[in-house]
């Protein structure tokens, strides 16, 4: 079967007056009368083949609830894998059943619910036909599972107040798809068949759910107050003797209409967020650290602008190179939190427009003055799954010690055509007091991916004075040309799913046309049917350095022309294994000397509620300017006693700073979306044993729905 050629399936939801008890048993009479949804089709590993294990799903509803159930038959039920019991578990590490709902039938946006056999839930909100995924979106949904000797069973209640839809329509249809994943076979199958290029929230390829009527939206108003107590000590600017503080605040979420949601936050606080992952920087450019704070991660896709990427496409650049709005510029300085007084966010859609408005106000501290941050973003949906948009950003000092203001603006167009063609483009500009911040940037990329070819080309320019005050720019004063061609055939060889030979070329000059970087790369990848991946690369690189820069403590690279050539190989085993691992090795010329790099990683899942992960990376660099070892090591343990109590312990070591960072997080979910957190952080200098920072925080939240 060709998944792209078959008609999209249609399902009928049955209304019920019966009380549905969510217990994972499906013993109500209504379930037996509901239409069975079967005949799932594989996406991977054997695209278009019938699913190896049978799945029977059914859908019921009443005025206030949508009920979804599935019987996931398994001929080897003892080999079923549970990814974990914690909320928002890793969906790639075990068996799952999922449903995604396009409640406006716009074939672009969706609400996603994934359930594993242990009864844990992962929820996401997606936009722009899977281009933007909001993993921080949290839903009030009730799930129970049960396991028999031949199947595992899912029963789910999704209150309609959790969703957004056109409640004024007496009858309506939604987009829908269903997913069944059998992890040991690396198999993903769908009710609405999908090609292996796509995932469940590709709503332009989803089916349709009909028969819905008389739905009530509800008030859609929630308030989530919090109280937190912290004790912090360490070296200045921290209090050596310890500082105890108490704080309180809260968030309000209000569904203003079927498509628009208002979020208000007061004295926003993020003590429960895990510490950043340590990184090694052997370049002359800044490192990108991703946003981890829930308030900013939620609906981040509504404000995305910059070097966007497309799933399964090589695009030549990514948001880690440039994004016009990087929320870590708000409430953080050098990785340390700054107090946020509060803010407001309005996101959603009206007609064919996706909108996002955000304003945040920080408080004055000894480290930084008070500032206001504002963002306005609008996208106009055109030509089915394409869009054009505008974004305006402002960073304005409001404290006595005023920093310079900054303004940024950008327009972009993201076009999809012919099912395989993607064209992304933008132009952005920044301005501030004086010419130092007045600059511009632009990019055009064209990419094509079908079942055999993967090719793309890009040109990008960033002026030296381009300085967006709420953005991230890794490299300025540059003109970047990029091109790649690759194949990804599926050979008829047992155990191999896909091979991927490819070539890439980067050519980067400054804005005057002087060559700074040239890189050619030959690569060959192999994806195995069981889920593992092997990658080989040969790289030839030229770098011209105009100014000296520090590559490691006490080691400075002088100006000059440098030639690189290295070979790398890496392998990652399937996550389906209880004991999994990865390894990478590279060696070759590096600046004026040589570098050998080794990376090792492993994970062990002895039980469904315990996961252990370790990694170690060594860069052995030998240069005339100085030799050094840049080592990173980390270990993480995730554990749970139930779907309401879980935690993690994370330890990291960075050889350059000689720091050991430990982070323990415990979370008791005492009610839906209501938590008690206990968080410990310890950062110390290993050679001296001096504690640089130590903190403990207890935070309590409670969700109140009206």
XYZ file of C-alpha atoms in Angstrom:
706
model
C 0.000 0.000 0.000
C 1.141 3.528 -0.797
C 0.114 5.651 2.256
C 0.060 8.826 0.152
C -2.254 7.327 -2.464
C -5.062 5.885 -0.333
C -8.085 8.015 0.700
C -8.097 9.428 4.195
C -10.307 7.290 6.493
C -13.447 8.527 8.242
C -14.618 7.526 11.737
C -17.917 8.164 13.503
C -18.028 9.123 17.181
C -21.008 7.743 19.101
C -22.824 9.887 21.646
C -23.524 8.196 24.970
C -25.744 8.942 27.936
C -24.110 6.185 29.953
C -21.737 7.071 32.785
C -18.245 6.034 31.721
C -15.988 5.007 34.598
C -12.322 5.389 33.697
C -10.826 2.152 35.030
C -9.157 0.545 32.009
C -11.789 -2.188 31.745
C -14.187 -1.032 28.979
C -17.092 -2.886 30.599
C -19.756 -0.242 29.827
C -22.259 -1.286 27.160
C -21.565 1.853 25.119
C -18.059 0.695 24.294
C -19.374 -2.445 22.618
C -21.733 -0.370 20.444
C -19.132 2.204 19.373
C -17.586 1.898 15.916
C -14.348 -0.146 16.007
C -11.348 1.524 14.362
C -8.940 -1.139 13.125
C -6.697 -1.935 10.149
C -3.698 0.093 11.303
C -0.937 0.399 8.673
C 2.814 0.480 9.310
C 4.818 3.641 8.741
C 8.060 2.033 9.944
C 9.778 -0.296 9.537
C 7.769 -1.653 6.564
C 5.832 1.269 5.096
C 2.391 0.341 3.812
C 2.292 -3.136 5.362
C -0.455 -4.122 7.821
C 0.460 -3.638 11.487
C 2.020 -6.743 13.022
C -0.216 -6.469 16.099
C -3.956 -5.803 16.032
C -5.419 -2.632 17.560
C -9.104 -1.880 18.108
C -9.943 1.719 19.077
C -13.355 3.261 19.823
C -14.594 6.800 20.479
C -17.536 8.001 22.576
C -18.604 11.452 23.687
C -21.190 13.466 25.540
C -21.693 17.195 25.908
C -18.690 17.626 28.207
C -16.294 14.746 27.547
C -14.569 12.872 24.744
C -13.754 9.251 25.563
C -11.094 7.277 23.703
C -10.373 3.595 24.244
C -8.098 1.045 22.623
C -7.398 -2.645 22.992
C -3.777 -3.160 21.947
C -3.469 -6.866 21.254
C -0.004 -8.396 21.543
C 0.984 -11.968 20.771
C 4.078 -11.522 22.960
C 2.602 -9.440 25.751
C 5.495 -10.335 28.057
C 7.837 -8.361 25.739
C 5.769 -5.178 25.949
C 7.844 -2.180 27.087
C 6.812 0.628 29.463
C 8.791 3.848 28.978
C 8.121 5.143 32.498
C 5.402 6.268 34.857
C 6.203 9.976 34.926
C 4.111 12.595 33.141
C 5.510 13.495 29.703
C 7.517 10.265 29.525
C 9.934 9.586 26.650
C 7.649 8.298 23.857
C 10.511 6.683 21.947
C 11.461 4.286 24.731
C 8.423 2.006 24.927
C 5.054 0.865 23.619
C 2.425 3.586 23.228
C -1.067 4.313 21.973
C -1.819 7.837 20.796
C -4.602 10.020 19.480
C -4.240 13.434 17.870
C -7.202 15.783 17.384
C -7.503 18.641 14.894
C -10.517 20.282 16.514
C -10.912 23.045 13.894
C -10.363 20.701 10.937
C -7.814 23.138 9.537
C -5.353 20.307 8.791
C -2.590 22.280 10.569
C -2.958 22.246 14.360
C -3.662 19.477 16.845
C -3.821 18.253 20.426
C -1.863 15.050 21.016
C -2.342 12.467 23.775
C 0.078 9.541 24.159
C -0.423 6.758 26.716
C 1.882 3.897 27.666
C 0.888 0.545 29.225
C 1.783 1.839 32.690
C -0.939 4.499 32.474
C 1.377 7.503 32.081
C 0.282 10.380 29.835
C 2.243 12.616 27.487
C 0.393 15.600 26.011
C 1.461 18.053 23.314
C 0.012 20.873 21.240
C 1.255 21.140 17.664
C 1.041 23.920 15.093
C 1.729 24.403 11.393
C 1.311 20.759 10.384
C 3.920 19.408 12.854
C 6.465 22.210 12.261
C 6.056 23.576 15.818
C 5.547 21.177 18.732
C 4.629 22.521 22.180
C 5.815 19.786 24.550
C 5.089 21.944 27.627
C 1.337 22.041 26.991
C -0.409 20.243 29.863
C -3.919 18.847 29.667
C -6.381 17.767 32.315
C -7.105 14.236 31.092
C -7.882 11.062 33.003
C -6.250 7.815 31.892
C -6.304 4.252 33.149
C -4.745 1.149 31.638
C -4.946 -2.566 32.317
C -2.957 -5.536 31.065
C -4.298 -8.999 30.228
C -2.528 -12.077 28.902
C -3.202 -11.005 25.304
C -3.480 -7.193 25.262
C -3.028 -3.940 27.082
C -6.063 -1.674 27.294
C -6.349 2.122 27.337
C -9.332 4.113 28.590
C -9.125 7.899 28.410
C -11.426 10.774 29.358
C -10.585 14.117 27.748
C -12.756 16.884 29.253
C -13.829 19.233 26.488
C -12.655 22.173 28.594
C -9.142 20.904 27.838
C -9.626 21.452 24.107
C -10.410 24.426 21.895
C -13.085 24.041 19.225
C -15.938 25.903 17.550
C -18.588 25.362 20.225
C -21.127 27.448 18.306
C -21.428 24.759 15.629
C -24.296 22.350 16.282
C -22.543 19.611 14.317
C -18.861 19.407 13.549
C -16.081 17.181 12.285
C -12.506 16.998 13.568
C -9.280 15.768 12.081
C -7.985 12.651 13.826
C -5.266 10.041 13.703
C -4.399 7.108 15.940
C -0.961 5.649 16.628
C 0.182 2.260 17.904
C 3.866 1.724 18.611
C 5.390 -1.692 19.308
C 8.819 -0.705 20.522
C 10.585 -4.077 20.436
C 9.893 -4.252 16.673
C 10.650 -0.551 16.099
C 7.163 -0.435 14.604
C 4.856 2.567 14.326
C 1.469 2.038 12.695
C -1.369 4.481 12.074
C -5.115 4.336 11.537
C -4.767 7.024 8.833
C -1.721 5.647 6.969
C 1.418 7.794 6.947
C 4.610 7.584 4.951
C 7.775 7.059 7.001
C 8.643 10.758 6.492
C 5.751 11.836 8.729
C 4.656 11.570 12.359
C 1.269 11.449 14.055
C 0.682 15.212 14.173
C 1.055 15.622 10.395
C -2.584 16.683 10.253
C -2.668 17.300 6.508
C -2.537 13.493 6.217
C -4.987 12.703 9.048
C -8.433 11.131 8.859
C -11.740 12.696 9.888
C -13.929 12.173 12.961
C -17.628 12.859 12.301
C -20.825 12.659 14.334
C -19.912 15.254 16.954
C -22.696 17.566 18.110
C -24.014 19.446 21.113
C -20.550 19.996 22.586
C -20.065 22.450 25.464
C -16.832 24.389 25.710
C -17.177 25.408 29.346
C -15.733 28.496 30.965
C -12.091 27.582 30.278
C -10.722 29.490 33.263
C -8.033 28.091 35.548
C -5.920 29.655 38.275
C -2.718 28.035 39.523
C -1.281 29.673 42.652
C 2.083 28.624 44.081
C 4.121 29.052 47.232
C 7.850 28.408 47.399
C 10.507 28.435 50.073
C 14.226 28.400 49.249
C 17.517 28.308 51.076
C 20.605 29.289 49.071
C 24.270 29.591 50.007
C 27.606 29.807 48.219
C 30.270 32.202 47.043
C 29.414 35.856 46.275
C 27.066 37.116 44.969
C 25.338 34.324 46.911
C 25.127 34.599 50.698
C 27.992 32.581 52.310
C 25.992 31.965 55.465
C 22.834 31.032 53.639
C 19.830 33.032 52.569
C 16.248 31.915 53.260
C 13.420 33.302 51.152
C 9.705 32.730 50.716
C 7.641 33.753 47.746
C 4.187 33.274 46.295
C 2.497 33.989 43.015
C 0.473 32.284 40.383
C -0.700 31.842 36.824
C -4.104 32.377 35.256
C -5.230 30.755 32.010
C -8.434 31.917 30.332
C -9.911 30.741 27.056
C -11.191 34.047 25.725
C -12.742 32.386 22.689
C -12.659 29.113 20.822
C -9.299 30.044 19.335
C -7.607 32.482 21.751
C -6.058 31.816 25.171
C -4.836 34.433 27.640
C -2.108 33.557 30.172
C -1.278 35.875 33.064
C 1.624 35.235 35.409
C 2.638 37.008 38.621
C 6.044 36.686 40.309
C 6.938 33.913 37.868
C 9.269 31.354 39.453
C 11.161 28.350 38.029
C 12.955 26.625 40.896
C 11.630 23.216 39.775
C 13.400 23.355 36.384
C 16.334 20.997 35.844
C 19.796 22.591 35.527
C 21.299 23.170 32.087
C 23.336 20.426 30.463
C 27.064 21.207 30.374
C 28.609 21.731 26.924
C 32.136 21.935 25.491
C 32.859 24.854 23.162
C 35.866 24.394 20.849
C 34.814 27.160 18.446
C 35.046 30.953 18.472
C 31.250 31.344 18.620
C 28.715 31.323 21.456
C 26.943 28.172 22.618
C 23.179 27.858 22.355
C 21.323 26.673 25.462
C 17.688 25.623 24.953
C 14.817 27.049 26.967
C 13.743 24.738 29.817
C 11.300 26.917 31.781
C 7.741 25.681 31.348
C 6.049 29.069 30.954
C 8.283 29.972 28.016
C 8.414 26.503 26.447
C 4.606 26.416 26.372
C 3.387 27.930 23.101
C 6.954 28.746 22.053
C 6.010 27.790 18.508
C 3.654 30.764 18.335
C 6.709 33.076 18.453
C 9.250 31.074 16.442
C 11.167 33.048 13.822
C 14.578 32.368 12.356
C 16.503 29.446 10.932
C 13.610 26.996 11.019
C 14.139 23.335 10.183
C 11.892 20.675 8.688
C 11.721 17.095 9.928
C 13.964 14.757 7.875
C 15.403 17.617 5.802
C 19.010 18.849 5.966
C 18.587 22.623 5.925
C 22.122 23.999 6.456
C 21.194 25.943 9.584
C 18.934 25.672 12.620
C 17.459 27.749 15.481
C 20.735 27.085 17.323
C 22.346 29.406 14.758
C 19.735 32.167 14.782
C 16.379 32.831 16.362
C 14.913 36.331 16.585
C 13.101 35.497 19.832
C 15.061 33.484 22.394
C 13.160 33.559 25.678
C 16.311 32.824 27.722
C 17.113 36.517 27.284
C 14.237 37.146 29.736
C 14.845 36.570 33.432
C 18.309 35.023 33.061
C 21.805 36.487 33.134
C 24.813 34.220 32.603
C 22.547 31.290 33.406
C 21.453 32.723 36.758
C 17.798 33.623 37.333
C 16.645 37.223 37.633
C 13.330 37.927 39.380
C 10.327 38.333 37.081
C 7.515 40.547 38.315
C 4.984 39.108 35.892
C 3.641 39.123 32.402
C 0.885 38.273 29.955
C 0.626 36.114 26.859
C -2.148 35.837 24.276
C -1.888 32.978 21.781
C -4.130 31.137 19.385
C -5.870 31.678 16.116
C -8.523 33.914 14.659
C -9.729 33.060 11.192
C -6.721 32.108 9.088
C -4.296 33.930 11.380
C -2.124 32.460 14.143
C -1.290 35.150 16.706
C 1.057 35.494 19.654
C 1.440 38.477 21.995
C 3.797 38.451 24.975
C 4.951 40.983 27.541
C 7.176 40.270 30.556
C 8.505 42.616 33.246
C 11.612 41.859 35.310
C 12.518 43.440 38.640
C 15.574 45.512 39.518
C 18.460 43.646 41.185
C 22.105 44.344 41.926
C 23.016 42.373 38.795
C 20.585 43.918 36.301
C 18.096 46.785 35.959
C 14.374 46.224 35.506
C 13.350 45.677 31.900
C 10.225 45.125 29.849
C 10.179 42.587 27.032
C 7.433 42.549 24.406
C 6.802 40.363 21.365
C 4.021 40.442 18.758
C 3.793 37.660 16.178
C 1.217 36.931 13.479
C 1.145 34.263 10.777
C -1.298 34.119 7.897
C -2.110 30.612 6.681
C -1.961 30.453 2.889
C -2.036 27.741 0.244
C -3.074 24.947 2.589
C -0.028 24.263 4.783
C 2.056 27.379 4.001
C 2.259 30.664 5.899
C 3.577 34.217 5.783
C 4.216 36.220 8.920
C 5.412 39.281 10.801
C 7.131 39.647 14.176
C 7.955 42.779 16.204
C 10.066 42.722 19.391
C 10.976 45.344 21.976
C 13.373 45.368 24.935
C 12.918 48.471 27.048
C 14.710 49.438 30.281
C 12.362 50.497 33.081
C 14.771 50.753 36.009
C 16.789 53.686 37.294
C 20.017 52.323 35.757
C 18.703 52.217 32.236
C 20.284 49.921 29.683
C 19.957 50.773 25.975
C 16.636 49.930 24.382
C 16.440 47.506 21.470
C 13.871 46.912 18.739
C 13.667 44.098 16.190
C 11.314 43.302 13.332
C 11.064 40.470 10.842
C 8.926 39.111 8.019
C 9.003 35.500 6.855
C 7.406 33.072 4.418
C 7.349 29.298 4.786
C 5.953 27.520 1.753
C 5.166 23.851 1.168
C 4.231 22.548 -2.266
C 3.924 19.312 -4.229
C 4.116 17.317 -1.010
C 7.939 17.358 -1.014
C 9.082 20.943 -1.651
C 9.824 23.331 1.233
C 10.870 26.976 0.803
C 11.747 29.019 3.905
C 12.707 32.684 3.867
C 12.945 35.697 6.158
C 14.296 39.221 6.449
C 14.945 40.711 9.904
C 16.344 43.981 11.231
C 17.405 45.374 14.609
C 17.748 48.914 15.921
C 18.960 50.650 19.053
C 20.415 53.982 20.205
C 23.269 54.584 17.797
C 24.436 52.575 14.811
C 25.991 49.705 16.810
C 22.720 47.757 16.904
C 21.313 48.775 13.521
C 21.674 45.783 11.230
C 19.847 43.211 9.171
C 19.788 39.505 8.390
C 18.105 37.371 5.747
C 17.853 33.797 4.531
C 16.344 31.768 1.695
C 16.395 27.975 1.669
C 14.891 25.530 -0.811
C 14.622 21.829 0.031
C 13.206 18.736 -1.616
C 12.717 15.301 -0.082
C 10.910 12.383 -1.655
C 11.235 8.653 -1.137
C 14.673 8.565 -2.731
C 16.238 12.040 -2.878
C 17.020 14.617 -0.211
C 18.503 17.853 -1.516
C 18.546 21.475 -0.392
C 20.295 24.803 -0.932
C 20.525 27.898 1.247
C 21.923 31.399 1.205
C 22.026 33.487 4.376
C 23.509 36.851 5.331
C 23.960 38.478 8.742
C 25.404 41.976 9.057
C 28.037 42.730 11.683
C 25.755 45.197 13.501
C 22.688 42.938 13.568
C 21.897 42.662 17.296
C 18.369 41.521 18.260
C 17.977 42.254 21.957
C 15.725 39.250 22.688
C 17.293 36.902 20.149
C 20.269 34.641 19.624
C 22.788 35.069 16.804
C 25.695 32.652 16.764
C 27.688 34.270 13.953
C 27.632 37.800 12.550
C 29.260 39.559 9.602
C 28.779 36.538 7.373
C 27.366 35.337 4.079
C 26.675 31.604 4.098
C 26.133 29.424 1.019
C 25.071 25.821 1.612
C 24.119 22.856 -0.536
C 23.513 19.156 -0.026
C 22.452 16.130 -2.050
C 21.627 12.744 -0.590
C 19.868 9.465 -1.241
C 17.901 7.344 1.217
C 16.858 4.130 -0.559
C 15.470 1.107 1.251
C 17.559 -1.867 0.087
C 16.144 -5.369 0.138
C 18.654 -6.456 2.761
C 17.523 -8.166 5.929
C 17.966 -5.996 9.009
C 18.525 -2.723 7.117
C 15.712 -0.190 6.911
C 17.471 2.586 5.003
C 20.875 3.715 3.784
C 21.737 7.374 3.348
C 24.806 8.503 1.368
C 25.077 12.295 1.146
C 27.387 15.202 0.481
C 27.312 18.702 2.024
C 29.153 21.911 1.207
C 29.370 25.111 3.285
C 31.007 28.271 1.960
C 31.067 31.241 4.352
C 32.521 34.687 3.725
C 32.253 37.949 5.576
C 29.843 40.521 4.151
C 32.678 41.961 2.020
C 33.200 38.582 0.320
C 36.404 37.458 2.087
C 36.450 33.691 2.655
C 36.309 32.678 6.320
C 35.022 29.077 6.354
C 34.822 26.342 3.744
C 33.672 22.845 4.595
C 33.026 19.754 2.503
C 31.516 16.636 4.006
C 30.918 13.100 2.731
C 28.556 11.037 4.845
C 27.033 7.585 4.876
C 24.292 6.513 7.259
C 22.609 3.183 7.896
C 19.305 2.830 9.750
C 18.633 -0.677 10.995
C 15.212 -2.268 11.173
C 15.510 -2.834 14.919
C 16.053 0.901 15.510
C 19.824 1.321 15.610
C 21.771 3.827 13.513
C 25.336 3.916 12.143
C 26.934 7.100 10.779
C 30.249 7.661 8.959
C 31.574 11.112 7.963
C 34.708 12.503 6.321
C 35.152 16.260 6.677
C 37.528 18.696 4.995
C 37.482 22.239 6.412
C 39.250 25.577 6.022
C 39.105 28.396 8.595
C 40.559 31.909 8.368
C 40.904 33.652 11.736
C 41.334 37.427 11.843
C 41.403 37.843 15.628
C 42.813 35.574 18.350
C 40.334 33.693 20.518
C 40.472 31.462 23.585
C 39.565 27.855 22.858
C 40.262 26.558 26.383
C 41.532 27.990 29.641
C 45.026 29.323 28.897
C 45.005 28.250 25.220
C 44.636 30.965 22.543
C 44.356 30.365 18.801
C 46.315 33.065 16.902
C 45.159 34.660 13.637
C 45.905 32.736 10.468
C 44.665 30.204 7.927
C 43.945 26.668 9.140
C 43.101 23.428 7.367
C 41.129 20.617 9.012
C 40.499 17.051 7.922
C 38.901 14.455 10.138
C 37.003 11.185 10.067
C 34.192 10.280 12.456
C 32.064 7.210 13.109
C 29.138 6.854 15.496
C 26.619 4.193 16.432
C 23.455 4.353 18.520
C 21.537 1.227 19.413
C 17.769 0.936 19.594
C 16.003 2.447 22.603
C 13.891 -0.707 22.680
C 16.673 -2.559 24.460
C 16.693 -2.624 28.231
C 20.447 -2.115 27.977
C 21.199 0.362 25.185
C 24.266 2.311 24.220
C 26.003 4.699 21.875
C 29.579 5.354 20.852
C 31.356 7.913 18.695
C 34.949 8.346 17.595
C 36.615 11.057 15.538
C 40.214 11.999 14.779
C 42.093 14.389 12.530
C 43.668 17.794 12.067
C 42.363 20.548 14.330
C 43.493 24.171 14.104
C 47.318 24.060 14.327
C 47.414 20.519 15.735
C 45.272 17.423 16.169
C 42.185 16.284 18.024
C 40.896 12.876 19.026
C 37.367 12.720 20.404
C 35.574 9.804 22.031
C 31.991 9.700 23.250
C 30.313 6.863 25.120
C 26.769 6.607 26.379
C 24.587 3.959 27.880
C 21.158 3.456 29.365
C 19.699 0.710 31.501
C 16.043 0.108 32.287
C 15.909 -2.720 34.838
C 12.255 -1.998 35.575
C 9.528 0.082 33.965
C 9.785 2.667 36.760
C 13.587 3.009 36.864
C 15.871 4.411 34.176
C 19.636 4.965 34.430
C 21.591 6.911 31.823
C 25.321 7.726 31.700
C 27.524 9.525 29.197
C 31.180 10.509 28.905
C 32.902 12.618 26.273
C 36.615 13.303 25.885
C 38.303 15.732 23.511
C 42.075 15.157 23.477
C 43.505 18.253 21.797
C 47.201 18.662 20.997
C 48.201 22.135 19.748
C 51.481 24.083 19.663
C 49.679 26.757 21.708
C 48.860 24.187 24.405
C 47.441 20.708 24.863
C 44.381 19.912 26.940
C 41.653 17.405 27.705
C 38.103 18.712 27.470
C 36.075 16.131 29.359
C 32.373 15.996 30.138
C 30.640 13.268 32.110
C 27.102 12.915 33.371
C 24.747 10.430 34.980
C 20.981 10.638 35.291
C 18.533 8.442 37.181
C 14.776 8.725 36.673
C 12.421 6.852 38.958
C 8.745 6.643 39.850
C 6.599 4.771 42.319
C 3.366 5.606 40.480
C 1.989 8.019 37.887
C 1.732 10.648 40.652
C 5.165 10.415 42.322
C 8.371 10.585 40.327
C 11.796 12.133 40.451
C 15.244 12.407 38.919
C 18.858 12.775 39.978
C 21.321 14.405 37.581
C 25.098 14.719 38.123
C 27.517 16.430 35.704
C 31.277 17.022 35.602
C 33.055 19.588 33.401
C 36.859 19.278 33.273
C 37.456 22.836 32.026
C 35.765 24.405 35.033
C 36.544 21.482 37.391
C 32.953 21.711 38.586
C 30.633 18.946 39.736
C 26.947 19.857 39.488
C 24.265 17.766 41.185
C 20.514 18.211 40.851
C 17.818 16.186 42.635
C 14.138 16.731 41.771
C 11.130 15.068 43.396
C 7.573 15.658 42.190
C 4.370 14.564 43.894
C 1.317 15.234 41.704
C -1.322 15.520 44.424
C -4.125 16.555 42.011
C -4.422 17.100 38.233
C -1.664 19.523 37.157
C -0.976 20.273 40.846
C 2.424 19.440 42.306
C 4.679 19.470 45.323
C 8.320 19.835 44.250
C 11.477 19.280 46.268
C 14.582 20.448 44.397
C 18.219 20.295 45.513
C 21.130 21.852 43.574
C 24.793 21.544 44.530
C 27.635 23.072 42.493
C 31.182 22.630 43.768
C 34.807 23.043 42.673
C 36.314 19.555 42.844
C 40.036 20.306 43.371
C 39.349 22.490 46.426
C 36.029 21.023 47.540
C 34.619 24.553 47.800
C 30.844 24.783 47.457
C 30.108 27.391 44.807
C 26.338 27.102 45.135
C 23.949 25.006 47.165
C 20.193 25.442 47.259
C 17.086 23.636 48.355
C 13.584 24.612 47.280
C 10.121 23.391 48.183
C 7.354 24.510 45.857
C 3.626 23.780 46.069
C 1.151 24.423 43.247
C -2.592 23.848 42.953
C -4.739 24.054 39.831
C -8.188 25.579 40.391
C -10.695 25.245 37.557
C -13.770 27.464 37.229
